Amino acid sequence: MDPIRPAADGAPFSEGASAAPDLAELLKASGRGDRAAFARLYDATASRVVGLAVRVVRDPAQAEEVAQEAFLEIWRTSGRFDPAKGSPLGWLLTIVHRKAVDRVRSAEASTRRDTTYHSQNQPVDHDSTAEAAQASLEARRVRQALSGLTPVQREALELAYFGGYTHTEVATMLELPVGTAKTRIRDGLIRLRDTMGVGA
Amino acid sequence: MSDIHALSGAYAVDALDDIERARFERHLAECATCRGEVDSLRDAAGLLAETTAITPSPGLRDRVLADIAHVRPLPPVVGREEPRRRRRVVALLTAVAAVIVIGVGGVVWQQGRDERSPDQFSQIAAADDAQSFTVPVGDGGSATVVVSQHENKAYIETKGMPAAPSGHQYVLWLQHDDVMVPAGVMPAGADNKVLLSGDAASANGAGVTVETAGEEPTKPSDDVVALFSFDT
C-alpha cells in the first residue's frame, strides 16, 4: 500500500511504523500551500490530535472545535516548523495541547469544571476507541515506559498534561509543597524521554 | 522559586500560569540549556497522546480541509535579525505560535491574550527574588500572592473567588510582624489581579478578609479568607 495515500476515513494508526509518512516533509509542503500534503498530514495525525483534545477538554463537541482550530493553526505555521528543535508530531501536538488547555482554563474562568458528568453521560459520536489506542504498538511502548515512572511522578504528570492543571494547582491537589509538583513533572518527563529515546 | 530551570517540565506541558510562562519565556531566550531541554520534553510529552488516540468523526476532515482552503500559510521566519533576537523568535515559536498568528493575521485565536507585554505584574513575577504563594479559596478557586522584596511590590491574583457576602467587600492586608496594614480593596469579580499597596519588601505576610462594604478598616475582621506567610 502506498504509504502516503490518505487512510480510509480516519482509521487510527493506519500508518505502520515502517510505512509512516514523513511528517516533516508533509509540513514543509504544507508551508508552501500544498493542501494535498496537509490532507495526508491530517490522516496521519488526526487520531492523536482529536484523542488528546478529547482527553483534555472532555466534551467531545468542544474537543473537535479545539482540534479544528489547532489544525488550522498547524497549517498556518507549518512553514515555521524547525526539525532541529524536535519531532514534527511533538511540534503539532504542542499546538493542540496548548489550545486544549486554554479552552479548559478559559471555560473555567466563569464556571469551574463541570463537564465530567456531562461528558460521561454524553455518547461519544464516533466508535469508541480505547481499543484503537490499545492496539497501537507505539501506545503499548509508551504505556510500558510510563510504568517505569514512580507513581507520584506519573500522577503529577498526568494531572498536568491530561488534566490541564498548572503545577501549582497540581501541588495543591496532591497536598504537596509548591515546588514539588514541578519537579515531579520534570523528572517524569525526563524519564519518559530517556526510556523512549526521543528528543535526543 | 529561585531555580527557574526547574520549570522546564511544567512549561513543556503547559502547566504554568500566564505570569510564570512569560517569565520562563524570558529566561528561555537567554538559556540554551533550557531551550534544548524544553524541546526534548515536549517530544516526550507528545508521546502521551499515543495512549489516548481515537477515531475522529468523519466530518472533521472535511471541515479542516475547507478551513485551510481560505488561509494562506505564514511565510517562514527569515533570518536578517541579529542572532539572539532570532533565537528568541524560534524559541517562542512552538510555544506561542498562536500569539504569532494573532500578530500577523489576527483571526484564529484572540481571547484573553492581552497580557503578553511586560506589565507591572509580570515585572514583579520576573524579579529574581519573586516568591509565589497560593491558597485555595471558596469552592475550587485560588488566590495567589506574588511578592518581590527587590521590587518592593506584591500583587494578588484570584481565580474563581466567590463573591463577598452582600454588603461586604474583600480587603487586602500586608502583615508586618504582628501588625496587619491595609493594602487596598479587592475589586468585585471572581478573577482579579491587583497590586497590594504598601511596603511589600518588609512584609512577612499578606491576607484577605471580609469587611463591611465602603468602610476602610484599620484592623482586620476575624473573617479571614486567605492568609499568606512569606517566610519560607
Tab-separated table of C-alpha atoms in Angstrom:
chain	number	residue	atom	x	y	z
A	1	MET	CA	0.000	0.000	0.000
A	2	ASP	CA	1.229	3.413	-0.873
A	3	PRO	CA	2.315	4.753	2.490
A	4	ILE	CA	1.152	8.271	1.803
A	5	ARG	CA	-2.267	7.520	0.420
A	6	PRO	CA	-4.949	9.010	2.673
A	7	ALA	CA	-6.142	6.499	5.186
A	8	ALA	CA	-9.639	5.180	4.916
A	9	ASP	CA	-11.752	7.655	6.770
A	10	GLY	CA	-9.819	8.435	9.878
A	11	ALA	CA	-8.728	4.922	10.720
A	12	PRO	CA	-6.248	5.313	13.523
A	13	PHE	CA	-2.693	4.220	13.117
A	14	SER	CA	-3.085	3.021	9.612
A	15	GLU	CA	0.421	4.356	9.346
A	16	GLY	CA	2.529	1.454	10.441
A	17	ALA	CA	5.931	2.088	11.937
A	18	SER	CA	7.656	1.220	8.709
A	19	ALA	CA	5.207	2.866	6.347
A	20	ALA	CA	4.833	6.146	8.238
A	21	PRO	CA	4.688	9.192	6.002
A	22	ASP	CA	7.448	11.698	6.537
A	23	LEU	CA	5.614	14.258	8.618
A	24	ALA	CA	8.427	16.790	8.335
A	25	GLU	CA	8.189	16.662	4.552
A	26	LEU	CA	4.422	16.983	4.707
A	27	LEU	CA	4.747	20.027	6.953
A	28	LYS	CA	7.259	21.599	4.628
A	29	ALA	CA	4.983	21.042	1.642
A	30	SER	CA	2.026	22.391	3.608
A	31	GLY	CA	4.014	25.541	4.308
A	32	ARG	CA	4.198	26.042	0.551
A	33	GLY	CA	0.416	25.780	0.349
A	34	ASP	CA	0.161	22.121	-0.662
A	35	ARG	CA	-3.287	21.139	0.560
A	36	ALA	CA	-2.966	17.535	-0.534
A	37	ALA	CA	0.117	17.207	1.633
A	38	PHE	CA	-1.801	18.692	4.524
A	39	ALA	CA	-4.614	16.195	3.973
A	40	ARG	CA	-2.060	13.396	4.307
A	41	LEU	CA	-0.705	15.055	7.416
A	42	TYR	CA	-4.229	15.141	8.786
A	43	ASP	CA	-4.760	11.460	8.072
A	44	ALA	CA	-1.530	10.548	9.774
A	45	THR	CA	-2.137	12.581	12.925
A	46	ALA	CA	-5.883	13.178	13.415
A	47	SER	CA	-6.462	10.243	15.752
A	48	ARG	CA	-3.839	11.527	18.160
A	49	VAL	CA	-4.822	15.184	17.782
A	50	VAL	CA	-8.500	14.533	18.451
A	51	GLY	CA	-7.762	11.973	21.150
A	52	LEU	CA	-5.600	14.433	23.039
A	53	ALA	CA	-8.170	17.208	22.684
A	54	VAL	CA	-10.941	14.935	23.978
A	55	ARG	CA	-8.835	13.790	26.883
A	56	VAL	CA	-8.075	17.337	27.997
A	57	VAL	CA	-11.302	19.135	27.067
A	58	ARG	CA	-13.576	16.137	27.781
A	59	ASP	CA	-16.617	17.456	25.997
A	60	PRO	CA	-16.421	15.769	22.574
A	61	ALA	CA	-18.028	18.618	20.636
A	62	GLN	CA	-15.741	21.219	22.161
A	63	ALA	CA	-12.775	18.954	21.692
A	64	GLU	CA	-13.479	18.745	17.990
A	65	GLU	CA	-13.616	22.522	17.805
A	66	VAL	CA	-10.255	22.661	19.503
A	67	ALA	CA	-8.854	20.091	17.091
A	68	GLN	CA	-10.214	22.019	14.130
A	69	GLU	CA	-8.673	25.271	15.352
A	70	ALA	CA	-5.419	23.509	16.028
A	71	PHE	CA	-5.247	22.052	12.536
A	72	LEU	CA	-5.858	25.459	11.046
A	73	GLU	CA	-3.031	26.860	13.095
A	74	ILE	CA	-0.768	23.977	12.169
A	75	TRP	CA	-1.485	24.765	8.542
A	76	ARG	CA	-0.733	28.447	9.019
A	77	THR	CA	2.513	27.888	10.849
A	78	SER	CA	3.637	24.746	9.027
A	79	GLY	CA	6.372	26.619	7.193
A	80	ARG	CA	7.917	27.536	10.504
A	81	PHE	CA	8.401	24.052	11.829
A	82	ASP	CA	12.092	23.576	12.600
A	83	PRO	CA	13.190	19.935	12.579
A	84	ALA	CA	16.260	20.881	14.607
A	85	LYS	CA	14.005	21.569	17.553
A	86	GLY	CA	12.073	18.355	17.805
A	87	SER	CA	9.820	15.900	16.054
A	88	PRO	CA	7.007	17.073	13.772
A	89	LEU	CA	4.464	15.158	15.819
A	90	GLY	CA	5.736	16.677	19.046
A	91	TRP	CA	5.551	20.119	17.478
A	92	LEU	CA	1.983	19.819	16.320
A	93	LEU	CA	0.778	18.154	19.495
A	94	THR	CA	2.264	21.079	21.408
A	95	ILE	CA	-0.076	23.362	19.476
A	96	VAL	CA	-3.046	21.078	20.118
A	97	HIS	CA	-2.280	20.745	23.804
A	98	ARG	CA	-1.888	24.464	24.321
A	99	LYS	CA	-5.225	25.141	22.660
A	100	ALA	CA	-6.945	22.441	24.665
A	101	VAL	CA	-5.536	23.768	27.922
A	102	ASP	CA	-6.511	27.315	27.011
A	103	ARG	CA	-10.013	26.074	26.314
A	104	VAL	CA	-10.481	24.401	29.676
A	105	ARG	CA	-8.911	27.269	31.567
A	106	SER	CA	-10.946	29.971	29.874
A	107	ALA	CA	-14.100	27.933	30.332
A	108	GLU	CA	-13.263	27.741	33.998
A	109	ALA	CA	-12.750	31.423	34.425
A	110	SER	CA	-16.546	31.621	34.505
A	111	THR	CA	-17.624	28.198	35.670
A	112	ARG	CA	-15.473	25.665	37.363
A	113	ARG	CA	-15.080	22.412	35.574
A	114	ASP	CA	-18.448	20.743	35.398
A	115	THR	CA	-18.055	18.641	32.343
A	116	THR	CA	-17.209	15.388	33.993
A	117	TYR	CA	-20.798	14.406	34.479
A	118	HIS	CA	-21.701	15.883	31.135
A	119	SER	CA	-19.058	14.073	29.155
A	120	GLN	CA	-19.512	10.839	30.979
A	121	ASN	CA	-23.134	10.897	30.065
A	122	GLN	CA	-22.775	12.106	26.552
A	123	PRO	CA	-22.480	9.444	23.936
A	124	VAL	CA	-19.251	9.759	22.020
A	125	ASP	CA	-20.470	10.044	18.483
A	126	HIS	CA	-17.662	8.100	16.920
A	127	ASP	CA	-16.860	4.490	17.513
A	128	SER	CA	-15.025	4.284	20.668
A	129	THR	CA	-11.756	3.796	20.633
A	130	ALA	CA	-9.910	2.787	23.641
A	131	GLU	CA	-9.370	-0.336	21.595
A	132	ALA	CA	-7.806	1.650	18.814
A	133	ALA	CA	-5.266	3.112	21.157
A	134	GLN	CA	-4.691	-0.210	22.846
A	135	ALA	CA	-3.975	-1.784	19.534
A	136	SER	CA	-1.234	0.627	18.678
A	137	LEU	CA	2.197	-0.746	19.178
A	138	GLU	CA	3.528	2.682	19.977
A	139	ALA	CA	0.847	3.182	22.605
A	140	ARG	CA	1.898	-0.031	24.237
A	141	ARG	CA	5.507	1.101	24.311
A	142	VAL	CA	4.506	4.416	25.871
A	143	ARG	CA	2.398	2.683	28.489
A	144	GLN	CA	5.304	0.474	29.328
A	145	ALA	CA	7.604	3.470	29.612
A	146	LEU	CA	5.044	5.203	31.823
A	147	SER	CA	5.015	2.252	34.140
A	148	GLY	CA	8.698	2.957	34.703
A	149	LEU	CA	7.848	6.284	36.306
A	150	THR	CA	7.271	6.383	40.008
A	151	PRO	CA	3.546	6.514	40.812
A	152	VAL	CA	3.899	10.050	42.152
A	153	GLN	CA	5.681	11.225	39.006
A	154	ARG	CA	3.005	9.696	36.814
A	155	GLU	CA	0.217	11.189	38.890
A	156	ALA	CA	1.655	14.710	38.713
A	157	LEU	CA	2.457	14.421	35.016
A	158	GLU	CA	-0.997	13.141	34.104
A	159	LEU	CA	-2.787	15.809	36.123
A	160	ALA	CA	-0.731	18.449	34.360
A	161	TYR	CA	-0.825	17.052	30.835
A	162	PHE	CA	-4.246	15.453	30.641
A	163	GLY	CA	-5.929	17.448	33.389
A	164	GLY	CA	-4.648	20.781	32.125
A	165	TYR	CA	-3.813	21.928	35.650
A	166	THR	CA	-0.916	24.212	36.489
A	167	HIS	CA	1.884	22.773	38.592
A	168	THR	CA	0.718	24.980	41.459
A	169	GLU	CA	-2.759	23.506	41.199
A	170	VAL	CA	-1.308	20.020	40.961
A	171	ALA	CA	0.680	20.655	44.122
A	172	THR	CA	-2.446	21.800	45.918
A	173	MET	CA	-4.479	18.832	44.676
A	174	LEU	CA	-1.834	16.388	45.810
A	175	GLU	CA	-1.165	18.323	49.015
A	176	LEU	CA	2.449	18.874	48.084
A	177	PRO	CA	4.698	21.838	48.754
A	178	VAL	CA	4.535	24.138	45.710
A	179	GLY	CA	7.987	23.347	44.397
A	180	THR	CA	7.412	19.613	44.434
A	181	ALA	CA	4.900	19.148	41.642
A	182	LYS	CA	7.006	20.911	39.019
A	183	THR	CA	9.944	18.708	39.951
A	184	ARG	CA	7.879	15.550	39.633
A	185	ILE	CA	6.512	16.657	36.279
A	186	ARG	CA	10.001	17.366	35.006
A	187	ASP	CA	11.519	14.185	36.408
A	188	GLY	CA	8.687	12.122	34.962
A	189	LEU	CA	9.097	13.666	31.518
A	190	ILE	CA	12.845	13.148	31.597
A	191	ARG	CA	12.392	9.511	32.457
A	192	LEU	CA	9.785	9.059	29.758
A	193	ARG	CA	12.040	10.801	27.247
A	194	ASP	CA	15.047	8.690	28.129
A	195	THR	CA	13.119	5.435	28.154
A	196	MET	CA	11.588	6.150	24.771
A	197	GLY	CA	14.752	7.636	23.343
A	198	VAL	CA	13.139	10.771	21.952
A	199	GLY	CA	14.356	14.335	21.754
A	200	ALA	CA	17.986	13.324	21.551
B	1	MET	CA	11.073	29.815	43.148
B	2	SER	CA	14.657	30.777	42.567
B	3	ASP	CA	15.581	27.825	40.373
B	4	ILE	CA	13.795	28.797	37.234
B	5	HIS	CA	15.366	25.948	35.258
B	6	ALA	CA	13.193	23.526	37.164
B	7	LEU	CA	10.125	24.952	35.409
B	8	SER	CA	11.128	23.395	32.079
B	9	GLY	CA	8.928	20.335	32.548
B	10	ALA	CA	5.893	22.295	33.676
B	11	TYR	CA	6.432	24.651	30.744
B	12	ALA	CA	6.633	21.753	28.295
B	13	VAL	CA	3.206	20.522	29.387
B	14	ASP	CA	1.599	23.987	29.614
B	15	ALA	CA	1.387	23.764	33.392
B	16	LEU	CA	2.427	27.357	34.081
B	17	ASP	CA	0.087	30.251	34.668
B	18	ASP	CA	0.408	33.270	32.386
B	19	ILE	CA	2.847	35.097	34.609
B	20	GLU	CA	5.155	32.174	35.142
B	21	ARG	CA	5.037	31.432	31.448
B	22	ALA	CA	6.017	34.969	30.480
B	23	ARG	CA	8.819	34.843	32.987
B	24	PHE	CA	10.068	31.475	31.853
B	25	GLU	CA	9.962	32.507	28.201
B	26	ARG	CA	12.196	35.451	29.005
B	27	HIS	CA	14.524	33.010	30.656
B	28	LEU	CA	14.356	30.654	27.663
B	29	ALA	CA	15.556	33.386	25.372
B	30	GLU	CA	18.745	33.537	27.420
B	31	CYS	CA	19.262	29.879	28.319
B	32	ALA	CA	20.256	27.414	25.613
B	33	THR	CA	20.227	24.534	28.084
B	34	CYS	CA	16.593	25.107	28.928
B	35	ARG	CA	15.665	25.547	25.278
B	36	GLY	CA	17.149	22.179	24.462
B	37	GLU	CA	15.513	20.575	27.441
B	38	VAL	CA	12.095	22.046	26.662
B	39	ASP	CA	12.318	20.817	23.078
B	40	SER	CA	13.095	17.300	24.185
B	41	LEU	CA	10.499	17.260	26.960
B	42	ARG	CA	7.823	18.432	24.546
B	43	ASP	CA	8.583	15.492	22.346
B	44	ALA	CA	8.309	13.262	25.381
B	45	ALA	CA	5.001	14.844	26.403
B	46	GLY	CA	3.629	14.291	22.907
B	47	LEU	CA	4.129	10.578	23.402
B	48	LEU	CA	1.371	10.632	25.990
B	49	ALA	CA	-1.066	11.366	23.181
B	50	GLU	CA	-0.286	7.917	21.791
B	51	THR	CA	-2.257	6.463	24.644
B	52	THR	CA	-5.419	8.456	24.002
B	53	ALA	CA	-5.816	8.182	20.247
B	54	ILE	CA	-9.364	7.841	18.992
B	55	THR	CA	-11.096	7.760	15.652
B	56	PRO	CA	-12.174	11.275	14.723
B	57	SER	CA	-15.649	11.840	13.395
B	58	PRO	CA	-15.653	11.738	9.602
B	59	GLY	CA	-16.923	15.305	9.270
B	60	LEU	CA	-13.880	16.808	10.910
B	61	ARG	CA	-11.579	16.057	7.996
B	62	ASP	CA	-13.869	17.911	5.591
B	63	ARG	CA	-14.157	20.903	7.913
B	64	VAL	CA	-10.408	21.134	8.384
B	65	LEU	CA	-9.712	20.888	4.682
B	66	ALA	CA	-12.394	23.501	3.983
B	67	ASP	CA	-10.789	25.800	6.570
B	68	ILE	CA	-7.332	25.699	5.088
B	69	ALA	CA	-8.587	26.474	1.615
B	70	HIS	CA	-9.180	30.043	2.795
B	71	VAL	CA	-5.986	30.635	4.718
B	72	ARG	CA	-2.510	31.298	3.469
B	73	PRO	CA	0.340	29.682	5.411
B	74	LEU	CA	2.589	32.183	7.114
B	75	PRO	CA	5.889	32.912	5.474
B	76	PRO	CA	8.928	31.323	7.066
B	77	VAL	CA	10.931	33.331	9.549
B	78	VAL	CA	13.796	34.723	7.540
B	79	GLY	CA	16.988	35.494	9.341
B	80	ARG	CA	18.096	39.049	8.970
B	81	GLU	CA	17.844	39.756	12.639
B	82	GLU	CA	20.748	39.597	14.980
B	83	PRO	CA	21.248	36.055	16.256
B	84	ARG	CA	19.912	36.426	19.755
B	85	ARG	CA	16.712	38.006	18.656
B	86	ARG	CA	16.214	35.285	16.123
B	87	ARG	CA	16.775	32.574	18.656
B	88	ARG	CA	14.142	34.152	20.758
B	89	VAL	CA	11.701	34.072	17.891
B	90	VAL	CA	12.428	30.451	17.209
B	91	ALA	CA	12.323	29.505	20.860
B	92	LEU	CA	8.944	31.072	21.269
B	93	LEU	CA	7.578	29.814	18.046
B	94	THR	CA	6.357	26.439	19.089
B	95	ALA	CA	5.141	27.676	22.408
B	96	VAL	CA	3.199	30.648	21.318
B	97	ALA	CA	2.551	30.018	17.690
B	98	ALA	CA	-0.949	31.213	18.390
B	99	VAL	CA	0.298	34.579	19.510
B	100	ILE	CA	2.415	34.973	16.427
B	101	VAL	CA	-0.608	34.111	14.357
B	102	ILE	CA	-2.502	36.908	16.018
B	103	GLY	CA	0.328	39.300	15.345
B	104	VAL	CA	0.265	38.540	11.670
B	105	GLY	CA	-3.271	37.518	10.931
B	106	GLY	CA	-5.359	38.168	13.969
B	107	VAL	CA	-8.101	35.778	13.030
B	108	VAL	CA	-7.653	32.457	14.614
B	109	TRP	CA	-7.484	32.960	18.289
B	110	GLN	CA	-7.837	36.112	20.217
B	111	GLN	CA	-9.375	35.616	23.591
B	112	GLY	CA	-7.755	36.732	26.770
B	113	ARG	CA	-4.247	37.160	25.477
B	114	ASP	CA	-3.795	40.789	26.295
B	115	GLU	CA	-1.141	40.441	28.947
B	116	ARG	CA	1.747	39.430	26.812
B	117	SER	CA	3.805	42.554	27.115
B	118	PRO	CA	5.637	43.066	30.359
B	119	ASP	CA	3.448	44.930	32.814
B	120	GLN	CA	3.843	45.690	36.456
B	121	PHE	CA	2.631	42.231	37.391
B	122	SER	CA	4.974	40.307	35.184
B	123	GLN	CA	7.743	42.644	36.287
B	124	ILE	CA	7.186	41.548	39.860
B	125	ALA	CA	6.862	37.915	38.889
B	126	ALA	CA	10.022	38.113	36.816
B	127	ALA	CA	12.127	39.540	39.637
B	128	ASP	CA	14.931	37.253	40.694
B	129	ASP	CA	13.657	37.084	44.234
B	130	ALA	CA	9.984	36.721	43.350
B	131	GLN	CA	8.062	34.304	45.525
B	132	SER	CA	4.617	32.986	44.849
B	133	PHE	CA	2.135	31.640	47.391
B	134	THR	CA	-1.170	30.047	46.500
B	135	VAL	CA	-4.035	29.097	48.754
B	136	PRO	CA	-7.394	27.612	47.813
B	137	VAL	CA	-10.440	29.848	48.275
B	138	GLY	CA	-14.116	29.016	48.091
B	139	ASP	CA	-15.140	26.013	46.093
B	140	GLY	CA	-12.272	25.274	43.754
B	141	GLY	CA	-10.947	28.817	43.490
B	142	SER	CA	-7.477	30.017	44.334
B	143	ALA	CA	-5.663	33.138	45.430
B	144	THR	CA	-2.000	33.677	44.668
B	145	VAL	CA	0.222	36.362	46.094
B	146	VAL	CA	3.431	37.119	44.260
B	147	VAL	CA	5.934	39.258	46.138
B	148	SER	CA	9.341	40.645	45.317
B	149	GLN	CA	11.309	42.373	48.044
B	150	HIS	CA	13.669	43.687	45.448
B	151	GLU	CA	10.841	45.418	43.586
B	152	ASN	CA	9.190	46.227	46.887
B	153	LYS	CA	5.909	45.177	45.375
B	154	ALA	CA	3.362	42.453	45.703
B	155	TYR	CA	0.206	41.576	43.904
B	156	ILE	CA	-2.623	39.148	44.356
B	157	GLU	CA	-4.295	37.118	41.668
B	158	THR	CA	-7.589	35.401	42.288
B	159	LYS	CA	-9.242	32.726	40.228
B	160	GLY	CA	-12.768	31.563	40.858
B	161	MET	CA	-13.051	33.613	44.032
B	162	PRO	CA	-16.606	33.538	45.417
B	163	ALA	CA	-18.292	36.910	45.719
B	164	ALA	CA	-18.110	38.620	49.102
B	165	PRO	CA	-21.347	38.363	51.092
B	166	SER	CA	-23.928	41.026	50.305
B	167	GLY	CA	-22.959	44.396	51.801
B	168	HIS	CA	-19.360	43.297	52.206
B	169	GLN	CA	-16.094	43.528	50.357
B	170	TYR	CA	-12.712	41.869	50.418
B	171	VAL	CA	-9.909	43.913	51.913
B	172	LEU	CA	-6.232	43.177	51.369
B	173	TRP	CA	-3.585	43.339	54.077
B	174	LEU	CA	0.147	43.220	54.371
B	175	GLN	CA	1.470	41.800	57.579
B	176	HIS	CA	4.432	43.405	59.312
B	177	ASP	CA	5.348	41.170	62.205
B	178	ASP	CA	2.151	41.150	64.219
B	179	VAL	CA	0.579	44.196	62.651
B	180	MET	CA	-1.779	43.978	59.693
B	181	VAL	CA	-1.649	47.060	57.482
B	182	PRO	CA	-4.429	47.694	54.958
B	183	ALA	CA	-3.200	47.211	51.400
B	184	GLY	CA	-6.272	48.038	49.357
B	185	VAL	CA	-9.696	46.745	48.424
B	186	MET	CA	-10.267	43.856	46.075
B	187	PRO	CA	-12.481	44.805	43.132
B	188	ALA	CA	-15.623	42.741	42.613
B	189	GLY	CA	-15.314	39.698	40.399
B	190	ALA	CA	-14.061	36.152	40.642
B	191	ASP	CA	-10.858	36.693	38.668
B	192	ASN	CA	-8.745	39.647	39.645
B	193	LYS	CA	-5.187	40.768	39.653
B	194	VAL	CA	-4.353	43.773	41.807
B	195	LEU	CA	-1.303	45.322	43.396
B	196	LEU	CA	-1.085	45.407	47.148
B	197	SER	CA	-0.344	48.933	48.250
B	198	GLY	CA	2.250	49.465	50.915
B	199	ASP	CA	5.699	48.319	51.828
B	200	ALA	CA	5.929	44.824	50.430
B	201	ALA	CA	9.661	44.495	50.991
B	202	SER	CA	9.398	44.489	54.751
B	203	ALA	CA	6.168	42.500	54.942
B	204	ASN	CA	6.268	38.949	56.148
B	205	GLY	CA	2.798	38.021	55.081
B	206	ALA	CA	-0.439	39.052	53.415
B	207	GLY	CA	-4.094	38.362	53.928
B	208	VAL	CA	-7.606	38.820	52.618
B	209	THR	CA	-10.539	39.483	54.919
B	210	VAL	CA	-14.238	40.170	54.579
B	211	GLU	CA	-15.145	43.689	55.689
B	212	THR	CA	-18.232	45.881	55.565
B	213	ALA	CA	-18.551	47.437	52.130
B	214	GLY	CA	-17.474	51.043	51.806
B	215	GLU	CA	-15.508	51.136	55.021
B	216	GLU	CA	-11.769	51.477	55.385
B	217	PRO	CA	-10.912	49.375	58.391
B	218	THR	CA	-7.608	49.819	60.167
B	219	LYS	CA	-7.781	46.397	61.745
B	220	PRO	CA	-8.835	43.218	60.001
B	221	SER	CA	-12.029	41.437	60.980
B	222	ASP	CA	-11.927	37.862	62.131
B	223	ASP	CA	-13.401	36.741	58.838
B	224	VAL	CA	-10.141	35.760	57.157
B	225	VAL	CA	-10.497	34.352	53.668
B	226	ALA	CA	-6.856	33.792	52.847
B	227	LEU	CA	-3.532	34.108	54.640
B	228	PHE	CA	-0.095	34.042	53.078
B	229	SER	CA	3.114	33.691	55.017
B	230	PHE	CA	6.170	34.956	53.192
B	231	ASP	CA	8.535	33.066	55.457
B	232	THR	CA	9.971	30.125	53.622
